[in-house]
């Protein structure tokens, strides 16, 4: 989840937004017009147009600020390290030029802070953690100075919000970063600041909307609200928009509306024809996942393989290799699948999905997955796609073959899968009974995450029924687990839920 926030932060530049009236102090009308024109081109990914407009710009500091976004957007759209290197090569000249803005300009430090924060994210994704910390510290210092000097400046709210959200949700493995920055972040405060900026700010405001979308979808469990946010923006435009489609498709997949997501992703060819092919590897990744969820293993293999061939970055690579290995294994080609399990282990990345993929790939390299394990994977995939009845059929067949044939971990997962399906169908009492069975199984390194999530979902059910004390107990039990898969995302959701319960 956290890596998605990092990616979406700058991929916000791919969203087409209607031009806004820019009203920053000390700007002439001509500069306002130039900024509006450039930001519109950037948001449409018309980068060649943007580059020409930037070159013709009257203000050298603003010219440097916008020019730096060309390699930033290209890097996050392709993960090609060459673009990161371009940013690094021109960095000193860029900062020197932007610093030439007068100290009385309330946007001077905001521009510098944003550039430092974006450089920090790029270095973090490239696993240059010390450099990421250095630029993150510089960005925070600049924005804090600006807060003191221009407390009413709305444009600084975006950078403050982004820092609060990112550092307030950072995985435990990387929390040393917050210590070195002297700033732990605050998710609630970050959301509030982003909402304020999205309503009144002017400086590349699409970024705030995209981060709000990701926070709502991935951290606050409010995917319906996130989808409405994207659909509201979509209504403003008559032409197709590659980023809006990407976000909408990812949201549909995340709430188990797999067929709807695949329907959006079917627009892939029109974007290739429109010259947006550089962004397509992300689409191939989603298409691979969508067909994997649907148990359409040949198409899953095809799209995941295309993603791995066309993508130059590190993000999602471990997950894609693992899914491809499993798709081949479930198709009866375990020997071929093993080659991708080996690639998982050598892949970079330490995020939730990566850790799970690496653990399971290492396990299956030694011992091929059992028939029971394959059935559980199939049920999980069908559930993730929203094919609930098909998933239940798989689980019932597995149960009918005999619980005694299942390991302790397999039984915990069987009960968890039943709980998730019935929960999603609104059958809360049945779901709770299966979650309870899951947590009553002996705990292990592989079942801990299932049990922690079971407690969290029991908390959700109790909260929904108005039983706040029971909800609180279950959320706290979920937080008592440590060292399990997908931990950071769950901990954030439980902490947010407990914070909201205190307000009741």
Short mmCIF file of C-alpha atoms in Angstrom, two decimals:
data_model
loop_
_atom_site.label_atom_id
_atom_site.label_comp_id
_atom_site.label_asym_id
_atom_site.label_seq_id
_atom_site.Cartn_x
_atom_site.Cartn_y
_atom_site.Cartn_z
CA UNK A 1 0.00 0.00 0.00
CA UNK A 2 2.73 2.51 1.01
CA UNK A 3 4.53 2.06 -2.29
CA UNK A 4 1.28 2.91 -4.10
CA UNK A 5 1.15 6.23 -2.30
CA UNK A 6 4.70 7.00 -3.43
CA UNK A 7 3.87 6.12 -7.03
CA UNK A 8 0.53 7.91 -7.15
CA UNK A 9 2.05 11.03 -5.63
CA UNK A 10 3.79 12.04 -8.81
CA UNK A 11 1.65 10.06 -11.21
CA UNK A 12 -0.91 12.66 -10.23
CA UNK A 13 0.71 14.61 -13.02
CA UNK A 14 -0.94 12.25 -15.48
CA UNK A 15 -4.42 13.39 -14.49
CA UNK A 16 -6.24 15.88 -16.68
CA UNK A 17 -7.77 18.62 -14.61
CA UNK A 18 -9.59 21.72 -15.76
CA UNK A 19 -7.35 24.78 -15.57
CA UNK A 20 -7.74 26.70 -12.33
CA UNK A 21 -7.39 30.41 -11.76
CA UNK A 22 -4.01 30.94 -10.14
CA UNK A 23 -3.95 33.81 -7.70
CA UNK A 24 -0.59 33.62 -5.95
CA UNK A 25 0.88 36.94 -4.85
CA UNK A 26 3.47 38.81 -6.94
CA UNK A 27 2.39 37.23 -10.22
CA UNK A 28 1.48 39.16 -13.33
CA UNK A 29 -1.45 38.06 -15.42
CA UNK A 30 0.91 36.81 -18.15
CA UNK A 31 2.71 34.56 -15.67
CA UNK A 32 -0.62 33.25 -14.40
CA UNK A 33 -1.59 32.40 -17.96
CA UNK A 34 1.74 30.72 -18.59
CA UNK A 35 1.44 28.63 -15.43
CA UNK A 36 -2.10 27.57 -16.30
CA UNK A 37 -1.03 26.54 -19.79
CA UNK A 38 1.96 24.55 -18.54
CA UNK A 39 0.07 22.80 -15.74
CA UNK A 40 -2.66 21.82 -18.19
CA UNK A 41 -0.10 20.27 -20.57
CA UNK A 42 1.65 18.48 -17.71
CA UNK A 43 -1.62 17.11 -16.40
CA UNK A 44 -2.50 15.76 -19.85
CA UNK A 45 0.98 14.22 -20.19
CA UNK A 46 1.54 16.41 -23.24
CA UNK A 47 5.15 16.69 -22.19
CA UNK A 48 6.52 17.93 -25.50
CA UNK A 49 3.99 20.77 -25.43
CA UNK A 50 4.86 21.48 -21.81
CA UNK A 51 8.56 21.64 -22.61
CA UNK A 52 7.97 24.23 -25.36
CA UNK A 53 5.76 26.30 -23.06
CA UNK A 54 8.32 26.13 -20.26
CA UNK A 55 11.09 27.30 -22.59
CA UNK A 56 9.00 30.35 -23.53
CA UNK A 57 8.22 31.20 -19.91
CA UNK A 58 9.12 34.68 -18.69
CA UNK A 59 10.14 33.71 -15.15
CA UNK A 60 13.40 31.74 -14.88
CA UNK A 61 12.69 30.41 -11.35
CA UNK A 62 9.25 29.13 -12.39
CA UNK A 63 10.78 27.78 -15.57
CA UNK A 64 13.26 25.74 -13.53
CA UNK A 65 10.51 24.47 -11.21
CA UNK A 66 8.32 23.19 -14.03
CA UNK A 67 11.22 21.86 -16.09
CA UNK A 68 12.23 19.64 -13.16
CA UNK A 69 8.81 17.99 -13.35
CA UNK A 70 9.46 16.62 -16.83
CA UNK A 71 11.94 13.93 -15.65
CA UNK A 72 9.96 13.50 -12.42
CA UNK A 73 6.77 12.62 -14.34
CA UNK A 74 8.66 10.49 -16.83
CA UNK A 75 10.38 8.58 -14.03
CA UNK A 76 7.17 7.78 -12.22
CA UNK A 77 5.43 6.83 -15.46
CA UNK A 78 8.20 4.45 -16.53
CA UNK A 79 10.51 3.83 -13.53
CA UNK A 80 13.37 4.30 -16.01
CA UNK A 81 16.43 5.21 -13.89
CA UNK A 82 17.70 7.47 -16.69
CA UNK A 83 15.05 10.05 -15.80
CA UNK A 84 16.03 10.00 -12.13
CA UNK A 85 19.61 10.61 -13.19
CA UNK A 86 18.52 13.58 -15.32
CA UNK A 87 16.89 15.11 -12.25
CA UNK A 88 20.03 14.53 -10.19
CA UNK A 89 22.33 15.97 -12.87
CA UNK A 90 20.36 19.23 -13.09
CA UNK A 91 19.54 19.42 -9.39
CA UNK A 92 21.93 22.11 -8.19
CA UNK A 93 21.10 24.43 -11.08
CA UNK A 94 17.37 23.87 -10.53
CA UNK A 95 17.51 24.68 -6.82
CA UNK A 96 19.72 27.71 -7.42
CA UNK A 97 17.30 29.09 -10.00
CA UNK A 98 14.17 28.58 -7.89
CA UNK A 99 15.98 30.09 -4.90
CA UNK A 100 16.28 33.33 -6.88
CA UNK A 101 12.63 34.07 -6.15
CA UNK A 102 12.39 36.89 -3.59
CA UNK A 103 12.17 35.89 0.05
CA UNK A 104 8.93 37.87 0.22
CA UNK A 105 7.24 35.45 -2.20
CA UNK A 106 5.06 33.05 -0.18
CA UNK A 107 5.53 30.34 -2.80
CA UNK A 108 9.35 30.39 -2.89
CA UNK A 109 9.88 27.90 -0.06
CA UNK A 110 6.83 25.90 -1.12
CA UNK A 111 8.37 25.26 -4.54
CA UNK A 112 11.71 24.35 -3.00
CA UNK A 113 10.04 22.10 -0.41
CA UNK A 114 8.04 20.25 -3.06
CA UNK A 115 11.11 19.64 -5.20
CA UNK A 116 13.04 18.31 -2.20
CA UNK A 117 10.18 16.06 -1.15
CA UNK A 118 9.78 14.65 -4.65
CA UNK A 119 13.52 14.04 -4.88
CA UNK A 120 13.24 12.30 -1.51
CA UNK A 121 10.49 9.97 -2.80
CA UNK A 122 12.53 9.10 -5.88
CA UNK A 123 15.60 8.29 -3.79
CA UNK A 124 13.48 6.23 -1.41
CA UNK A 125 12.00 4.17 -4.25
CA UNK A 126 15.51 3.73 -5.61
CA UNK A 127 16.53 2.47 -2.15
CA UNK A 128 18.94 5.37 -1.55
CA UNK A 129 17.62 5.79 1.96
CA UNK A 130 20.23 8.17 3.34
CA UNK A 131 19.76 10.50 0.38
CA UNK A 132 15.98 10.20 0.76
CA UNK A 133 16.29 11.23 4.40
CA UNK A 134 18.52 14.19 3.54
CA UNK A 135 16.12 15.62 0.96
CA UNK A 136 13.12 14.85 3.13
CA UNK A 137 14.71 16.79 6.00
CA UNK A 138 15.41 19.73 3.67
CA UNK A 139 11.81 19.73 2.44
CA UNK A 140 10.41 19.69 5.96
CA UNK A 141 12.73 22.49 7.09
CA UNK A 142 11.68 24.68 4.17
CA UNK A 143 7.99 24.16 4.70
CA UNK A 144 8.28 24.81 8.44
CA UNK A 145 10.06 28.10 7.70
CA UNK A 146 7.27 29.01 5.32
CA UNK A 147 4.63 28.19 7.92
CA UNK A 148 6.22 30.63 10.34
CA UNK A 149 6.57 33.39 7.78
CA UNK A 150 3.32 32.90 5.83
CA UNK A 151 0.94 31.02 8.15
CA UNK A 152 -2.10 31.69 5.96
CA UNK A 153 -0.59 30.43 2.72
CA UNK A 154 -2.89 27.63 1.50
CA UNK A 155 -0.45 26.16 -1.04
CA UNK A 156 1.86 24.89 1.67
CA UNK A 157 -0.97 22.66 2.94
CA UNK A 158 -0.34 20.14 0.18
CA UNK A 159 3.28 19.53 1.13
CA UNK A 160 2.39 19.41 4.82
CA UNK A 161 -0.43 16.99 4.09
CA UNK A 162 1.71 14.74 1.94
CA UNK A 163 4.43 14.58 4.59
CA UNK A 164 1.91 13.83 7.34
CA UNK A 165 0.23 11.08 5.32
CA UNK A 166 3.43 9.45 4.09
CA UNK A 167 5.31 9.57 7.39
CA UNK A 168 2.18 8.77 9.38
CA UNK A 169 1.74 5.54 7.41
CA UNK A 170 5.34 4.48 6.85
CA UNK A 171 5.93 0.73 7.33
CA UNK A 172 7.55 -0.31 10.60
CA UNK A 173 10.66 -1.43 8.71
CA UNK A 174 11.32 2.17 7.68
CA UNK A 175 10.25 4.04 10.80
CA UNK A 176 13.87 4.92 11.50
CA UNK A 177 13.35 7.48 8.74
CA UNK A 178 10.83 9.38 10.88
CA UNK A 179 13.29 9.37 13.74
CA UNK A 180 16.02 10.88 11.61
CA UNK A 181 13.59 13.55 10.39
CA UNK A 182 12.32 14.31 13.88
CA UNK A 183 8.78 14.07 12.54
CA UNK A 184 6.47 11.06 12.86
CA UNK A 185 3.60 12.32 10.75
CA UNK A 186 -0.11 12.38 11.52
CA UNK A 187 -2.55 10.67 9.18
CA UNK A 188 -5.64 12.54 10.38
CA UNK A 189 -3.90 15.92 10.15
CA UNK A 190 -2.52 15.04 6.71
CA UNK A 191 -5.96 14.20 5.33
CA UNK A 192 -7.36 17.46 6.69
CA UNK A 193 -4.53 19.50 5.14
CA UNK A 194 -4.92 17.80 1.77
CA UNK A 195 -8.66 18.42 1.79
CA UNK A 196 -8.09 22.12 2.55
CA UNK A 197 -5.58 22.41 -0.27
CA UNK A 198 -7.76 20.49 -2.74
CA UNK A 199 -10.60 22.93 -2.05
CA UNK A 200 -8.64 26.19 -2.32
CA UNK A 201 -5.06 25.57 -3.47
CA UNK A 202 -3.61 26.25 -6.91
CA UNK A 203 -0.15 24.67 -7.23
CA UNK A 204 -0.44 21.34 -9.09
CA UNK A 205 -3.51 20.61 -7.03
CA UNK A 206 -4.22 17.30 -8.78
CA UNK A 207 -1.57 15.71 -6.58
CA UNK A 208 -3.62 16.33 -3.45
CA UNK A 209 -6.71 14.77 -5.04
CA UNK A 210 -4.81 11.65 -6.05
CA UNK A 211 -3.28 11.19 -2.60
CA UNK A 212 -6.73 11.61 -1.05
CA UNK A 213 -7.97 8.93 -3.44
CA UNK A 214 -5.20 6.53 -2.36
CA UNK A 215 -5.67 7.26 1.35
CA UNK A 216 -9.42 6.72 1.11
CA UNK A 217 -9.03 3.52 -0.88
CA UNK A 218 -6.05 1.89 0.82
CA UNK A 219 -5.86 3.29 4.34
CA UNK A 220 -9.30 4.44 5.45
CA UNK A 221 -11.21 1.59 3.78
CA UNK A 222 -13.48 4.08 2.03
CA UNK A 223 -13.09 2.85 -1.52
CA UNK A 224 -16.61 3.86 -2.52
CA UNK A 225 -15.74 7.44 -1.62
CA UNK A 226 -12.47 7.17 -3.55
CA UNK A 227 -14.28 5.94 -6.65
CA UNK A 228 -16.78 8.78 -6.40
CA UNK A 229 -13.86 11.21 -6.26
CA UNK A 230 -12.52 9.86 -9.56
CA UNK A 231 -15.95 9.64 -11.18
CA UNK A 232 -16.61 13.29 -10.27
CA UNK A 233 -13.43 14.30 -12.05
CA UNK A 234 -14.23 12.10 -15.04
CA UNK A 235 -17.49 13.97 -15.64
CA UNK A 236 -15.51 17.13 -16.37
CA UNK A 237 -13.98 15.72 -19.53
CA UNK A 238 -15.19 14.47 -22.86
CA UNK A 239 -11.94 12.84 -24.00
CA UNK A 240 -10.39 9.65 -22.55
CA UNK A 241 -7.89 10.09 -19.73
CA UNK A 242 -5.27 7.44 -19.10
CA UNK A 243 -4.68 8.22 -15.44
CA UNK A 244 -8.34 8.52 -14.48
CA UNK A 245 -8.92 5.17 -16.17
CA UNK A 246 -5.95 3.63 -14.36
CA UNK A 247 -7.14 4.86 -10.96
CA UNK A 248 -10.71 3.77 -11.61
CA UNK A 249 -9.61 0.31 -12.74
CA UNK A 250 -7.36 -0.14 -9.70
CA UNK A 251 -10.20 0.91 -7.42
CA UNK A 252 -12.61 -1.56 -9.02
CA UNK A 253 -10.09 -4.36 -8.57
CA UNK A 254 -9.54 -3.42 -4.93
CA UNK A 255 -13.26 -3.68 -4.07
CA UNK A 256 -13.67 -6.97 -5.91
CA UNK A 257 -15.42 -5.57 -8.97
CA UNK A 258 -13.01 -7.40 -11.23
CA UNK A 259 -15.12 -7.49 -14.38
CA UNK A 260 -15.72 -3.73 -14.14
CA UNK A 261 -11.99 -3.16 -13.75
CA UNK A 262 -11.15 -5.34 -16.72
CA UNK A 263 -13.73 -3.42 -18.73
CA UNK A 264 -11.89 -0.16 -18.05
CA UNK A 265 -8.50 -1.76 -18.77
CA UNK A 266 -9.80 -2.93 -22.15
CA UNK A 267 -9.22 0.67 -23.32
CA UNK A 268 -5.50 -0.07 -23.42
CA UNK A 269 -5.23 -0.03 -27.22
CA UNK A 270 -6.65 3.49 -27.57
CA UNK A 271 -3.88 4.86 -25.35
CA UNK A 272 -1.16 3.02 -27.24
CA UNK A 273 -2.53 4.53 -30.44
CA UNK A 274 -2.61 7.96 -28.76
CA UNK A 275 1.13 7.82 -28.00
CA UNK A 276 0.86 6.90 -24.29
CA UNK A 277 2.52 3.49 -24.64
CA UNK A 278 5.22 4.42 -22.07
CA UNK A 279 2.55 4.20 -19.35
CA UNK A 280 1.22 0.81 -20.46
CA UNK A 281 3.36 -1.52 -18.25
CA UNK A 282 1.27 -0.42 -15.25
CA UNK A 283 -1.82 -1.41 -17.22
CA UNK A 284 -0.32 -4.81 -18.06
CA UNK A 285 0.28 -5.36 -14.35
CA UNK A 286 -3.37 -4.64 -13.52
CA UNK A 287 -4.56 -6.74 -16.47
CA UNK A 288 -2.42 -9.62 -15.23
CA UNK A 289 -3.90 -9.34 -11.75
CA UNK A 290 -7.44 -9.06 -13.09
CA UNK A 291 -7.17 -12.22 -15.18
CA UNK A 292 -5.38 -13.98 -12.29
CA UNK A 293 -8.35 -13.18 -10.04
CA UNK A 294 -10.71 -14.50 -12.70
CA UNK A 295 -8.81 -17.80 -12.88
CA UNK A 296 -8.05 -16.97 -16.52
CA UNK A 297 -4.51 -18.23 -16.16
CA UNK A 298 -3.34 -18.02 -19.82
CA UNK A 299 -4.19 -14.31 -20.04
CA UNK A 300 -2.77 -13.71 -16.56
CA UNK A 301 0.52 -15.25 -17.70
CA UNK A 302 0.56 -13.20 -20.89
CA UNK A 303 -0.02 -9.80 -19.27
CA UNK A 304 2.27 -10.40 -16.29
CA UNK A 305 5.04 -11.51 -18.67
CA UNK A 306 4.47 -8.37 -20.78
CA UNK A 307 4.72 -6.24 -17.66
CA UNK A 308 7.99 -7.83 -16.59
CA UNK A 309 9.46 -7.38 -20.08
CA UNK A 310 8.36 -3.78 -20.53
CA UNK A 311 8.84 -2.38 -17.03
CA UNK A 312 12.22 -1.00 -15.96
CA UNK A 313 11.49 -0.34 -12.31
CA UNK A 314 11.54 -2.26 -9.06
CA UNK A 315 8.03 -1.67 -7.74
CA UNK A 316 5.56 -4.52 -8.26
CA UNK A 317 8.26 -6.73 -9.77
CA UNK A 318 8.38 -9.23 -6.90
CA UNK A 319 4.59 -9.44 -6.78
CA UNK A 320 4.33 -9.86 -10.58
CA UNK A 321 6.97 -12.60 -10.61
CA UNK A 322 5.19 -14.43 -7.80
CA UNK A 323 1.78 -14.22 -9.45
CA UNK A 324 3.26 -15.40 -12.74
CA UNK A 325 4.97 -18.30 -10.98
CA UNK A 326 1.71 -19.25 -9.27
CA UNK A 327 -0.31 -18.91 -12.51
CA UNK A 328 2.08 -21.34 -14.19
CA UNK A 329 2.08 -23.68 -11.19
CA UNK A 330 -1.72 -23.74 -11.01
CA UNK A 331 -1.71 -24.49 -14.76
CA UNK A 332 0.44 -27.56 -14.15
CA UNK A 333 3.75 -25.96 -15.19
CA UNK A 334 5.48 -25.91 -11.80
CA UNK A 335 8.97 -26.42 -13.28
CA UNK A 336 8.59 -23.25 -15.36
CA UNK A 337 6.93 -21.46 -12.44
CA UNK A 338 10.01 -22.11 -10.28
CA UNK A 339 12.09 -19.83 -12.50
CA UNK A 340 9.82 -16.93 -11.54
CA UNK A 341 9.88 -17.88 -7.86
CA UNK A 342 13.67 -17.55 -8.09
CA UNK A 343 13.22 -14.09 -9.62
CA UNK A 344 10.98 -13.09 -6.71
CA UNK A 345 13.71 -13.83 -4.20
CA UNK A 346 16.26 -11.76 -6.11
CA UNK A 347 13.83 -8.84 -6.61
CA UNK A 348 14.33 -5.61 -4.70
CA UNK A 349 11.69 -4.19 -2.39
CA UNK A 350 10.68 -4.53 1.23
CA UNK A 351 7.00 -3.59 1.17
CA UNK A 352 4.14 -5.74 2.42
CA UNK A 353 3.35 -7.49 -0.85
CA UNK A 354 7.04 -8.07 -1.56
CA UNK A 355 7.69 -9.71 1.81
CA UNK A 356 4.75 -12.10 1.40
CA UNK A 357 5.74 -12.92 -2.18
CA UNK A 358 9.35 -13.60 -1.19
CA UNK A 359 8.36 -15.82 1.74
CA UNK A 360 5.98 -17.95 -0.33
CA UNK A 361 8.31 -18.11 -3.34
CA UNK A 362 11.16 -19.32 -1.14
CA UNK A 363 8.85 -21.95 0.34
CA UNK A 364 7.63 -23.18 -3.06
CA UNK A 365 11.15 -23.36 -4.47
CA UNK A 366 11.87 -26.10 -1.95
CA UNK A 367 8.49 -27.84 -1.89
CA UNK A 368 5.84 -27.46 -4.61
CA UNK A 369 2.51 -26.20 -3.28
CA UNK A 370 0.18 -28.97 -2.19
CA UNK A 371 -3.19 -29.58 -3.79
CA UNK A 372 -4.76 -27.98 -0.72
CA UNK A 373 -2.52 -24.90 -0.99
CA UNK A 374 -3.39 -24.48 -4.66
CA UNK A 375 -7.10 -24.70 -3.83
CA UNK A 376 -6.70 -22.02 -1.16
CA UNK A 377 -4.84 -19.78 -3.63
CA UNK A 378 -7.60 -20.31 -6.18
CA UNK A 379 -10.28 -19.46 -3.61
CA UNK A 380 -8.35 -16.35 -2.58
CA UNK A 381 -8.03 -15.21 -6.18
CA UNK A 382 -11.71 -15.74 -6.93
CA UNK A 383 -12.63 -13.86 -3.76
CA UNK A 384 -10.30 -10.99 -4.66
CA UNK A 385 -12.10 -10.76 -8.00
CA UNK A 386 -15.54 -10.74 -6.42
CA UNK A 387 -16.49 -14.22 -7.64
CA UNK A 388 -17.81 -15.22 -4.23
CA UNK A 389 -19.94 -18.26 -5.11
CA UNK A 390 -17.13 -19.79 -7.15
CA UNK A 391 -14.76 -19.23 -4.23
CA UNK A 392 -17.19 -20.87 -1.79
CA UNK A 393 -17.45 -23.89 -4.11
CA UNK A 394 -13.67 -24.29 -4.05
CA UNK A 395 -13.60 -24.05 -0.24
CA UNK A 396 -16.46 -26.51 0.20
CA UNK A 397 -14.77 -29.04 -2.07
CA UNK A 398 -11.58 -28.62 -0.05
CA UNK A 399 -13.44 -29.06 3.24
CA UNK A 400 -15.36 -32.07 1.92
CA UNK A 401 -12.05 -33.80 1.15
CA UNK A 402 -11.39 -33.81 4.91
CA UNK A 403 -10.16 -31.25 7.42
CA UNK A 404 -7.68 -33.82 8.68
CA UNK A 405 -5.78 -33.45 5.40
CA UNK A 406 -5.23 -29.76 6.10
CA UNK A 407 -2.31 -28.39 8.08
CA UNK A 408 -2.97 -26.03 10.98
CA UNK A 409 -2.07 -23.08 8.76
CA UNK A 410 -4.34 -24.33 5.97
CA UNK A 411 -7.26 -24.65 8.41
CA UNK A 412 -6.71 -21.10 9.66
CA UNK A 413 -6.74 -19.86 6.07
CA UNK A 414 -9.82 -21.94 5.19
CA UNK A 415 -11.78 -20.31 8.02
CA UNK A 416 -10.42 -16.87 7.17
CA UNK A 417 -11.43 -17.23 3.52
CA UNK A 418 -14.94 -18.28 4.51
CA UNK A 419 -15.11 -15.30 6.86
CA UNK A 420 -14.03 -12.84 4.17
CA UNK A 421 -16.56 -14.15 1.65
CA UNK A 422 -19.52 -14.10 4.03
CA UNK A 423 -18.43 -10.70 5.35
CA UNK A 424 -18.41 -9.30 1.82
CA UNK A 425 -21.88 -10.76 1.25
CA UNK A 426 -23.19 -9.00 4.36
CA UNK A 427 -23.68 -12.23 6.34
CA UNK A 428 -21.99 -10.80 9.40
CA UNK A 429 -22.89 -13.40 12.04
CA UNK A 430 -21.59 -16.25 9.88
CA UNK A 431 -18.49 -14.23 9.01
CA UNK A 432 -17.75 -13.56 12.69
CA UNK A 433 -18.03 -17.26 13.52
CA UNK A 434 -15.44 -18.12 10.88
CA UNK A 435 -13.12 -15.30 11.96
CA UNK A 436 -13.39 -16.66 15.49
CA UNK A 437 -12.42 -20.14 14.28
CA UNK A 438 -9.41 -18.66 12.51
CA UNK A 439 -8.07 -16.87 15.60
CA UNK A 440 -8.65 -19.99 17.71
CA UNK A 441 -6.22 -22.00 15.59
CA UNK A 442 -2.60 -22.15 16.83
CA UNK A 443 -0.65 -19.14 15.63
CA UNK A 444 2.39 -19.40 13.37
CA UNK A 445 4.51 -17.18 11.16
CA UNK A 446 2.18 -17.92 8.24
CA UNK A 447 -1.15 -17.64 10.06
CA UNK A 448 -0.45 -14.52 12.15
CA UNK A 449 -1.52 -12.14 9.41
CA UNK A 450 -4.78 -14.05 8.90
CA UNK A 451 -5.53 -13.87 12.62
CA UNK A 452 -4.59 -10.20 12.98
CA UNK A 453 -6.87 -9.35 10.06
CA UNK A 454 -9.63 -11.56 11.49
CA UNK A 455 -9.60 -9.53 14.70
CA UNK A 456 -9.67 -6.32 12.67
CA UNK A 457 -12.69 -7.48 10.68
CA UNK A 458 -14.44 -8.60 13.86
CA UNK A 459 -13.79 -5.06 15.08
CA UNK A 460 -15.43 -3.69 11.92
CA UNK A 461 -18.49 -5.91 12.40
CA UNK A 462 -18.86 -4.93 16.07
CA UNK A 463 -18.47 -1.27 15.19
CA UNK A 464 -21.06 -1.56 12.44
CA UNK A 465 -23.53 -3.06 14.91
CA UNK A 466 -22.91 -0.22 17.38
CA UNK A 467 -20.92 -2.30 19.87
CA UNK A 468 -18.02 0.10 20.38
CA UNK A 469 -16.45 -1.66 23.42
CA UNK A 470 -16.19 -4.98 21.55
CA UNK A 471 -14.90 -3.19 18.46
CA UNK A 472 -12.19 -1.52 20.55
CA UNK A 473 -11.10 -4.85 22.07
CA UNK A 474 -10.84 -6.50 18.67
CA UNK A 475 -8.88 -3.64 17.11
CA UNK A 476 -6.47 -3.71 20.04
CA UNK A 477 -6.05 -7.47 19.68
CA UNK A 478 -5.27 -6.97 16.01
CA UNK A 479 -2.61 -4.41 16.98
CA UNK A 480 -1.08 -6.86 19.48
CA UNK A 481 0.27 -8.99 16.63
CA UNK A 482 3.69 -8.14 15.25
CA UNK A 483 5.98 -9.31 12.49
CA UNK A 484 3.31 -10.55 10.09
CA UNK A 485 2.55 -10.04 6.42
CA UNK A 486 0.67 -6.91 5.33
CA UNK A 487 1.21 -5.41 8.79
CA UNK A 488 1.60 -1.70 8.03
CA UNK A 489 -1.69 -1.36 6.17
CA UNK A 490 -3.68 -3.13 8.88
CA UNK A 491 -2.08 -1.19 11.69
CA UNK A 492 -2.95 2.11 10.02
CA UNK A 493 -6.58 1.09 9.57
CA UNK A 494 -6.90 -0.12 13.18
CA UNK A 495 -5.33 3.07 14.53
CA UNK A 496 -7.68 5.22 12.45
CA UNK A 497 -10.67 3.17 13.64
CA UNK A 498 -9.64 3.48 17.31
CA UNK A 499 -9.13 7.22 16.85
CA UNK A 500 -12.64 7.55 15.43
CA UNK A 501 -14.13 5.44 18.24
CA UNK A 502 -12.68 7.88 20.77
CA UNK A 503 -14.74 10.64 19.16
CA UNK A 504 -18.02 8.81 19.73
#
